[in-house]
mmCIF file of C-alpha atoms in Angstrom:
data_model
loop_
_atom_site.group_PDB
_atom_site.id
_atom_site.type_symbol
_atom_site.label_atom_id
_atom_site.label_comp_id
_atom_site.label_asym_id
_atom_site.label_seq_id
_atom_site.Cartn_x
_atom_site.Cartn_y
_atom_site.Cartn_z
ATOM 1 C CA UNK A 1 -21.729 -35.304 -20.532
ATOM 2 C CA UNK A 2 -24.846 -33.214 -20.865
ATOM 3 C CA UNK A 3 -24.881 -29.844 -19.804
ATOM 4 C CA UNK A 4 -27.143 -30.258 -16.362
ATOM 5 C CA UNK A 5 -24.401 -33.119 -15.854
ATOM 6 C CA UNK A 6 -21.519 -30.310 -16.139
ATOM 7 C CA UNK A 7 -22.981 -27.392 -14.102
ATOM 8 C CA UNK A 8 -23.783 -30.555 -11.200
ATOM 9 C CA UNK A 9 -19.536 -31.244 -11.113
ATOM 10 C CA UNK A 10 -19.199 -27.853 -11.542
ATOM 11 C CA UNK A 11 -20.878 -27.140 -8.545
ATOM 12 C CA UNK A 12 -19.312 -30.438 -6.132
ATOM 13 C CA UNK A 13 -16.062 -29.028 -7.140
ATOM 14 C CA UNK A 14 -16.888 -25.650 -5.545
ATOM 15 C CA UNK A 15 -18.238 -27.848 -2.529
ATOM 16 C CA UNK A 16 -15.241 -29.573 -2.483
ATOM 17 C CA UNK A 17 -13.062 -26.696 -2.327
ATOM 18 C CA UNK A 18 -15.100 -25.177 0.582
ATOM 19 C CA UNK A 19 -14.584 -28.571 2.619
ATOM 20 C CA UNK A 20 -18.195 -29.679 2.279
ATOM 21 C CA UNK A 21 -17.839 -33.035 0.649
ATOM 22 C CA UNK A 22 -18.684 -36.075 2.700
ATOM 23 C CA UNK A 23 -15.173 -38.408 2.295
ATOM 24 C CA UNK A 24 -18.044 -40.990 -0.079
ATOM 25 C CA UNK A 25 -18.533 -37.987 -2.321
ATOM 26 C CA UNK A 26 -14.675 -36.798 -2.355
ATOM 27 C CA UNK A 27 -14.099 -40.429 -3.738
ATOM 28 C CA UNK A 28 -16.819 -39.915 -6.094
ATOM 29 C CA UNK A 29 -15.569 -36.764 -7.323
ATOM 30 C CA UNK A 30 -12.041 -38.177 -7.944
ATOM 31 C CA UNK A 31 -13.234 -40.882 -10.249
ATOM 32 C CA UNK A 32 -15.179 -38.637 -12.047
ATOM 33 C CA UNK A 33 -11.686 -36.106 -12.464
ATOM 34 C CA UNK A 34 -10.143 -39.661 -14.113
ATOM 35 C CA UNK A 35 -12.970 -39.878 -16.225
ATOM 36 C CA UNK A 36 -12.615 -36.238 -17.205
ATOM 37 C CA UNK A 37 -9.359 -34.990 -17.112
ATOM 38 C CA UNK A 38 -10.975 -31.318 -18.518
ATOM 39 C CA UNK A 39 -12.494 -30.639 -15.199
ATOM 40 C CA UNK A 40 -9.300 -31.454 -13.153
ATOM 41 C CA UNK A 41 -7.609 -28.363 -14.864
ATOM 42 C CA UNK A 42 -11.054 -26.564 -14.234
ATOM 43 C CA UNK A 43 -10.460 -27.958 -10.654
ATOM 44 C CA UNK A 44 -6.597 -26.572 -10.368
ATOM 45 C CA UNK A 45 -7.642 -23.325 -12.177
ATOM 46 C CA UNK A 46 -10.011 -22.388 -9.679
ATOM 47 C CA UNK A 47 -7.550 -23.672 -6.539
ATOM 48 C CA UNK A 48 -4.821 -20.939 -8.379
ATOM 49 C CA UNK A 49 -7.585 -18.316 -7.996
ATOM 50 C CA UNK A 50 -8.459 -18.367 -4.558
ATOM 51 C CA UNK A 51 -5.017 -19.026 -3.293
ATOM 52 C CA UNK A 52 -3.820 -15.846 -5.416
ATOM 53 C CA UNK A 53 -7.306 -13.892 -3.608
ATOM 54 C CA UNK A 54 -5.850 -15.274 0.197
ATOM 55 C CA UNK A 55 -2.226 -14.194 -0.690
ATOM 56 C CA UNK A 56 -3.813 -10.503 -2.216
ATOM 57 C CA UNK A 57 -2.602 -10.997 -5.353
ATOM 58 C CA UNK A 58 -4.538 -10.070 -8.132
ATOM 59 C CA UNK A 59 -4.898 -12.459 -10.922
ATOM 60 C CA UNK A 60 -3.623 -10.617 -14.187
ATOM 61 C CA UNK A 61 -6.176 -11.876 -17.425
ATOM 62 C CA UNK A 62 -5.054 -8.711 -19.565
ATOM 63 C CA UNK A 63 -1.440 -9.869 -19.647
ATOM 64 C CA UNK A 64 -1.727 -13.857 -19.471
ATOM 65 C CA UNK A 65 0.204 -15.958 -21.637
ATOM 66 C CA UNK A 66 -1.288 -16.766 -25.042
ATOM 67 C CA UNK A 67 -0.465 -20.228 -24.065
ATOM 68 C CA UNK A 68 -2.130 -19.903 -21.386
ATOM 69 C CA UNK A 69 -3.930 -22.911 -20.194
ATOM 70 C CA UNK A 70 -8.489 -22.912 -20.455
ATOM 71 C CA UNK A 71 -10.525 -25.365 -19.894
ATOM 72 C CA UNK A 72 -11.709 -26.844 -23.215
ATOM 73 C CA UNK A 73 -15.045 -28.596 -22.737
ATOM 74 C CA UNK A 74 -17.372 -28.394 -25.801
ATOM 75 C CA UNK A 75 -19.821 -25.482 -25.498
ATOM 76 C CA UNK A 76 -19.046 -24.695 -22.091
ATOM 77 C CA UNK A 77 -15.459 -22.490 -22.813
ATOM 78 C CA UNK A 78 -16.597 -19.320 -23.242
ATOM 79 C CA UNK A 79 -18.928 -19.890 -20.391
ATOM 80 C CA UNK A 80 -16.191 -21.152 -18.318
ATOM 81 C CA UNK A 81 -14.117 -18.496 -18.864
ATOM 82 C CA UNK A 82 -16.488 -15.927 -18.324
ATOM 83 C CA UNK A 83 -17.266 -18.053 -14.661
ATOM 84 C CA UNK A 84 -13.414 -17.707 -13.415
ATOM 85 C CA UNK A 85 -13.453 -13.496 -14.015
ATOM 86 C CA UNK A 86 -17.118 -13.549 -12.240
ATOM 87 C CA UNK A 87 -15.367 -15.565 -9.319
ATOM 88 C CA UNK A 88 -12.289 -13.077 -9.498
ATOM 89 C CA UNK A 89 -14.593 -10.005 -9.403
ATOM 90 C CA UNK A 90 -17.679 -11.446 -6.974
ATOM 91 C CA UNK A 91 -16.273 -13.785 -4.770
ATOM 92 C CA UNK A 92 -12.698 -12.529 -5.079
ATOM 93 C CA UNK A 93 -13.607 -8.956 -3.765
ATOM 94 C CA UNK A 94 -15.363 -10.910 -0.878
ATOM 95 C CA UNK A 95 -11.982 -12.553 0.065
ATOM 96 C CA UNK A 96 -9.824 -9.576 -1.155
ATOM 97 C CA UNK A 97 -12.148 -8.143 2.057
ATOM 98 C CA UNK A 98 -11.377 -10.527 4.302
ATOM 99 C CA UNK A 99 -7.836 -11.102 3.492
ATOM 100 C CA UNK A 100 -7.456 -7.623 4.309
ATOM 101 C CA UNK A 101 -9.714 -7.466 7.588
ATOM 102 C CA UNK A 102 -7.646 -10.299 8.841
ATOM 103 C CA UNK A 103 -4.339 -8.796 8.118
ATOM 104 C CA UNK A 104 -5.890 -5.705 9.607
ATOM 105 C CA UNK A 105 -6.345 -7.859 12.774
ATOM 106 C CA UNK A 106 -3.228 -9.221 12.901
ATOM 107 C CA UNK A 107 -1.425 -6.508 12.718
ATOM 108 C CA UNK A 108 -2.848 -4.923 15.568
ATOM 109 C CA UNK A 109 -1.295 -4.666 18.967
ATOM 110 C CA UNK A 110 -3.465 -6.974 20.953
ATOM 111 C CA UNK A 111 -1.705 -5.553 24.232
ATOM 112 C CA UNK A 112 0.961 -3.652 25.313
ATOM 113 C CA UNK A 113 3.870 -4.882 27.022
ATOM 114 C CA UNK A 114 4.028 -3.094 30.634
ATOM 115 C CA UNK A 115 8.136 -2.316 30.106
ATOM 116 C CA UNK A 116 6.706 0.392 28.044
ATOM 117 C CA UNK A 117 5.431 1.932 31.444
ATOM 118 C CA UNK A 118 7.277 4.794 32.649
ATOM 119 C CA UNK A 119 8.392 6.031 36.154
ATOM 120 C CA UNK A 120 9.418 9.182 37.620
ATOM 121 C CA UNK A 121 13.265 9.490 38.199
ATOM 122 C CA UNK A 122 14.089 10.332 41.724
ATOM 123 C CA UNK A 123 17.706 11.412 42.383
ATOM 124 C CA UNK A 124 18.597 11.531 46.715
ATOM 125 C CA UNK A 125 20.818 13.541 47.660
ATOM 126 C CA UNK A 126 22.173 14.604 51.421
ATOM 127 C CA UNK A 127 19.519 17.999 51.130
ATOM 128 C CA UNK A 128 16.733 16.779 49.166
ATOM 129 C CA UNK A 129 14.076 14.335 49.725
ATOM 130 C CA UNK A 130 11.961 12.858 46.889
ATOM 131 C CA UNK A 131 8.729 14.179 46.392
ATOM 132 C CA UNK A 132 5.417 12.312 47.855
ATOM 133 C CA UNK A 133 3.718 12.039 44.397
ATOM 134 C CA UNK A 134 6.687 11.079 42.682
ATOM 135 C CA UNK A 135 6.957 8.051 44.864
ATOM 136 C CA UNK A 136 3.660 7.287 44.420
ATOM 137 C CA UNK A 137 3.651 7.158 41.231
ATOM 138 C CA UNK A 138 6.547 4.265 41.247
ATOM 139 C CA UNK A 139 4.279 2.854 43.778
ATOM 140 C CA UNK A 140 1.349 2.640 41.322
ATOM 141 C CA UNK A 141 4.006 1.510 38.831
ATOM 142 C CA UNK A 142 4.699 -1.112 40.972
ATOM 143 C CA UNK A 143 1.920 -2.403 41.496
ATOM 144 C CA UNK A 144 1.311 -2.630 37.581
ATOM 145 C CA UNK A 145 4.369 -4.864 36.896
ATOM 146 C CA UNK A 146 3.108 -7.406 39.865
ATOM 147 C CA UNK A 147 -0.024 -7.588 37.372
ATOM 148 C CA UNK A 148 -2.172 -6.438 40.113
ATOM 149 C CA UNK A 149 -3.508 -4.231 36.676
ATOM 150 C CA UNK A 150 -6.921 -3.140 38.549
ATOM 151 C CA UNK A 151 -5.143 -1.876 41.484
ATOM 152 C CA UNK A 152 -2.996 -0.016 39.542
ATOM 153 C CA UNK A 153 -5.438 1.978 37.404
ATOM 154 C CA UNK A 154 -6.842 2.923 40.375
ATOM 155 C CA UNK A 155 -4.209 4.289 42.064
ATOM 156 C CA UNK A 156 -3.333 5.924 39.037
ATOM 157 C CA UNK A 157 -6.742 7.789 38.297
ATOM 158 C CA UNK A 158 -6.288 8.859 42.182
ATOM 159 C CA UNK A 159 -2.885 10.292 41.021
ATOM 160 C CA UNK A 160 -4.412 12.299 37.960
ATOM 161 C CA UNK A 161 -6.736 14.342 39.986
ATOM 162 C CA UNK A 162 -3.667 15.474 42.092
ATOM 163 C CA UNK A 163 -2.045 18.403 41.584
ATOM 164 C CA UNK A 164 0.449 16.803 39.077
ATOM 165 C CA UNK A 165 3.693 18.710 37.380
ATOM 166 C CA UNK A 166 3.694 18.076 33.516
ATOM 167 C CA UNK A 167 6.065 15.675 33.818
ATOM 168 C CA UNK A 168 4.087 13.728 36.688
ATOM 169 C CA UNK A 169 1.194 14.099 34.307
ATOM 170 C CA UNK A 170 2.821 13.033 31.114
ATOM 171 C CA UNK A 171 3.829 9.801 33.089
ATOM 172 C CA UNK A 172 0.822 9.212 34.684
ATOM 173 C CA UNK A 173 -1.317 9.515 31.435
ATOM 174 C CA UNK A 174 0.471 7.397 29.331
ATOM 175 C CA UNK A 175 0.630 4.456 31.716
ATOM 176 C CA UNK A 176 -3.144 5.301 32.168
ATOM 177 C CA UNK A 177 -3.470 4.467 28.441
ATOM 178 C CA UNK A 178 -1.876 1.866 28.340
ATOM 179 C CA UNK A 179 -3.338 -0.071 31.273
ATOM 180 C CA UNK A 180 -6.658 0.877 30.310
ATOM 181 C CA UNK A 181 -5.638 -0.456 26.428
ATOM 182 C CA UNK A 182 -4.498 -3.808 28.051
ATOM 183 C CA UNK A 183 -7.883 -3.978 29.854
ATOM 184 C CA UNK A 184 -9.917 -3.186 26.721
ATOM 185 C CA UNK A 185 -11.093 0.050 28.013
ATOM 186 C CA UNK A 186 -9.914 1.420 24.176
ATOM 187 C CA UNK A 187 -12.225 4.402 24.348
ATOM 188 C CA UNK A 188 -10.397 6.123 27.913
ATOM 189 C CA UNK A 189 -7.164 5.225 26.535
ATOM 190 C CA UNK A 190 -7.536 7.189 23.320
ATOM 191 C CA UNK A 191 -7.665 9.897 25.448
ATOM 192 C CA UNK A 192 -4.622 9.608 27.540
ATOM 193 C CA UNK A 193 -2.669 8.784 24.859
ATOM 194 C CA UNK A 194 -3.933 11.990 23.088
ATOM 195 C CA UNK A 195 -3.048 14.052 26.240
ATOM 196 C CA UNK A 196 -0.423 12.795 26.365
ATOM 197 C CA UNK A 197 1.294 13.073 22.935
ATOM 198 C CA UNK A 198 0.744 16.802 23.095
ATOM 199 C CA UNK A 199 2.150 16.945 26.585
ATOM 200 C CA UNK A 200 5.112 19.579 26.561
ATOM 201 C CA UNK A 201 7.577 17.286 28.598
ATOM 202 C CA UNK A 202 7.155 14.480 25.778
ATOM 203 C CA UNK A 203 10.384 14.377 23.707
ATOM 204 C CA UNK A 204 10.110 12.807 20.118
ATOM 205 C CA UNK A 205 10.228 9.230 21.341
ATOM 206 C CA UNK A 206 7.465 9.520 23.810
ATOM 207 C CA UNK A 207 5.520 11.596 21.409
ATOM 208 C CA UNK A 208 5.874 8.964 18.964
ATOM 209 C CA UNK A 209 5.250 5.918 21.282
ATOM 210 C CA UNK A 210 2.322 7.478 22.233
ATOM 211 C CA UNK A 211 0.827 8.360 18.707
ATOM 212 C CA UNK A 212 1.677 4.996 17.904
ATOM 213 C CA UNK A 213 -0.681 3.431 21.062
ATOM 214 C CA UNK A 214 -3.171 6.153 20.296
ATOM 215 C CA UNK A 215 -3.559 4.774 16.530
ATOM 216 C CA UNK A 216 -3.895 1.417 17.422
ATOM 217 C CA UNK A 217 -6.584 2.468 20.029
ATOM 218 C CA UNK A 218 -8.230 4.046 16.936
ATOM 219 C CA UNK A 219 -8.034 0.517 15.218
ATOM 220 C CA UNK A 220 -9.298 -1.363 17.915
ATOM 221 C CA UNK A 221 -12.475 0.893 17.991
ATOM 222 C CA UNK A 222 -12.491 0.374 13.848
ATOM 223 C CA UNK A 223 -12.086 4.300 13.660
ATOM 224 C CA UNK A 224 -9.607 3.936 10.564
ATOM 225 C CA UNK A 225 -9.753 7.811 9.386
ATOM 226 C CA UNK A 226 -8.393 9.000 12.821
ATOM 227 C CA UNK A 227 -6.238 6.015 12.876
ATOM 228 C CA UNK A 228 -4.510 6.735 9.333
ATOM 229 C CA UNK A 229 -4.291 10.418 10.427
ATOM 230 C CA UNK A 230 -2.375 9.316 13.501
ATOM 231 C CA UNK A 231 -0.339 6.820 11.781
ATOM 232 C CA UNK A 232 0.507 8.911 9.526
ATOM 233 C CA UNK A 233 1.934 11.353 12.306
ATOM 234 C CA UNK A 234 3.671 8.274 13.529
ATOM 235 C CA UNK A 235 5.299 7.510 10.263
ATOM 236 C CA UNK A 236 6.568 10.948 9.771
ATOM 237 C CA UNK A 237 8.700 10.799 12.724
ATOM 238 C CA UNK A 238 10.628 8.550 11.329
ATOM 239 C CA UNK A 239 11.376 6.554 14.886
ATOM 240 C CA UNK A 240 11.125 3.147 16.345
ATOM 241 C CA UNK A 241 7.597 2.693 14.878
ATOM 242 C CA UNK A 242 7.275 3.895 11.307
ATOM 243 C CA UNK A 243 8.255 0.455 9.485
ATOM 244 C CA UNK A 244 5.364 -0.569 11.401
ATOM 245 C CA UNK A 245 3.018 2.289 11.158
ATOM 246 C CA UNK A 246 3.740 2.100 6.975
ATOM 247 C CA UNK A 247 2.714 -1.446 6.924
ATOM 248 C CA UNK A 248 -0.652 -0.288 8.733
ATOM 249 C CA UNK A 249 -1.292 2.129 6.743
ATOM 250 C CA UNK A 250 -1.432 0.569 3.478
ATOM 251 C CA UNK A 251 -3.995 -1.972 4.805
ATOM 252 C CA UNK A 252 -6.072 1.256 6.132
ATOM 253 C CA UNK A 253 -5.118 2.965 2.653
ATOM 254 C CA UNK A 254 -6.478 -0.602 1.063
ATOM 255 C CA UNK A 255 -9.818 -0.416 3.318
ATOM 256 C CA UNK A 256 -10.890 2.643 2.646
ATOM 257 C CA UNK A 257 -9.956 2.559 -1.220
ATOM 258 C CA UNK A 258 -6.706 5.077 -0.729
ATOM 259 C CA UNK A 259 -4.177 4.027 -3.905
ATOM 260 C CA UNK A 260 -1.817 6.537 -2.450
ATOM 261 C CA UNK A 261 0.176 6.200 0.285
ATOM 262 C CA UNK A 262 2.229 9.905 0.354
ATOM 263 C CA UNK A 263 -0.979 11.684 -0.249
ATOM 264 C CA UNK A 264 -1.430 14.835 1.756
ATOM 265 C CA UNK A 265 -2.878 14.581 5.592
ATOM 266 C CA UNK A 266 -4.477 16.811 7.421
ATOM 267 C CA UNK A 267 -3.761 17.070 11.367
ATOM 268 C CA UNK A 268 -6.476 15.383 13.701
#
């Protein structure tokens, strides 16, 4: 086969591996692997490549095994060779991208389920009434978990300009936030959760819950050095969220070319 002949099969193999061969040409393509058995193993090398570049993995060519299988087609090896490192480094850092992008994506909380909503306590007794904004606040809260979600922000925004307690405030921020997160409104909800996690009535667990919301606000909004910050934060509380917040971070790490993880952070 002539060289112009090689670099053509060469190329309706890549074709083929992208899904642009016509079923005719798939058929052609097949005949011409039993007529050249050299280019099938050309053809599985290069599947083995950009299966390990969707998985992450990065192919090792320092440490492969001597007997270690190349394509042997006369005065094309070297070139060959030299072809599957150029896909590893130029197209492979292109998927390496988008493998990571798309974990990025899927690791992100697309909503946030409304039990993580809190109420105000209210606690009758024979003496004591409960107090008007407390019970509106459950009212608002209500009206969240009927999914009436626009309603609800709104009575809650009417609710932050009152004269709130901390505690009234800590409560009514944070299911600000999160409303306004489920809504897409990522850029208000940063900062409620913010508010929030420095509120003084917020013990550990809300603190945490609430970094962890405000991160993935960050992420939704692509802002990965304030998101890594407050991930970071998240991890180091060492609650309900940190297995998660470590797997985040090491696809933030990964994006913006961090190798490592316990390096030092500085508050945001």
């Amino acid at each position: 086969m002539k060289n112009k002949e090689q670099i053509e099969l060469l190329r309706k193999i890549d074709h083929y591996i992208k899904g642009n061969l016509s079923q005719e040409e798939i058929n052609e393509l097949w005949k011409l692997f039993l007529q050249y058995p050299d280019f099938y193993y050309w053809f599985e090398t290069e599947l083995h490549l950009r299966e390990l570049i969707k998985k992450g993995d990065k192919p090792n060519f320092l440490n492969a095994p001597s007997e270690a299988k190349i394509v042997r087609i006369s005065g094309l090896q070297s070139w060959l060779y030299a072809t599957a490192i150029a896909i590893v480094i130029v197209v492979g850092l292109q998927f390496f991208s988008i493998s990571e992008a798309e974990a990025l994506e899927k690791s992100i909380i697309s909503s946030i389920d409304i039990t993580e909503l809190a109420g105000v306590d209210i606690f009758r007794s024979d003496h004591d009434n409960p107090g008007v904004l407390d019970l509106a606040i459950n009212a608002a809260l209500v009206t969240a978990y009927e999914n009436n979600t626009d309603s609800a922000i709104l009575r809650f925004r009417q609710l932050y300009n009152e004269p709130l307690s901390s505690l009234q405030k800590l409560k009514v921020e944070m299911n600000l936030g999160i409303l306004l997160y489920n809504t897409g409104n990522f850029d208000e909800a940063i900062t409620f959760f913010r508010s929030a996690s420095t509120n003084t009535h917020a013990d550990i667990q809300i603190r945490e819950k609430n970094l962890w919301f405000l991160g993935n606000s960050y992420l939704q909004l692509r802002d990965l050095e304030n998101a890594r910050l407050t991930l970071h934060q998240v991890f180091s509380l060492s609650g309900r969220f940190q297995e998660s917040s470590f797997e985040l971070l090491k696809i933030i790490n990964l994006q913006l070319g961090y190798t490592d993880f316990d390096m030092s952070f500085d508050e945001p």
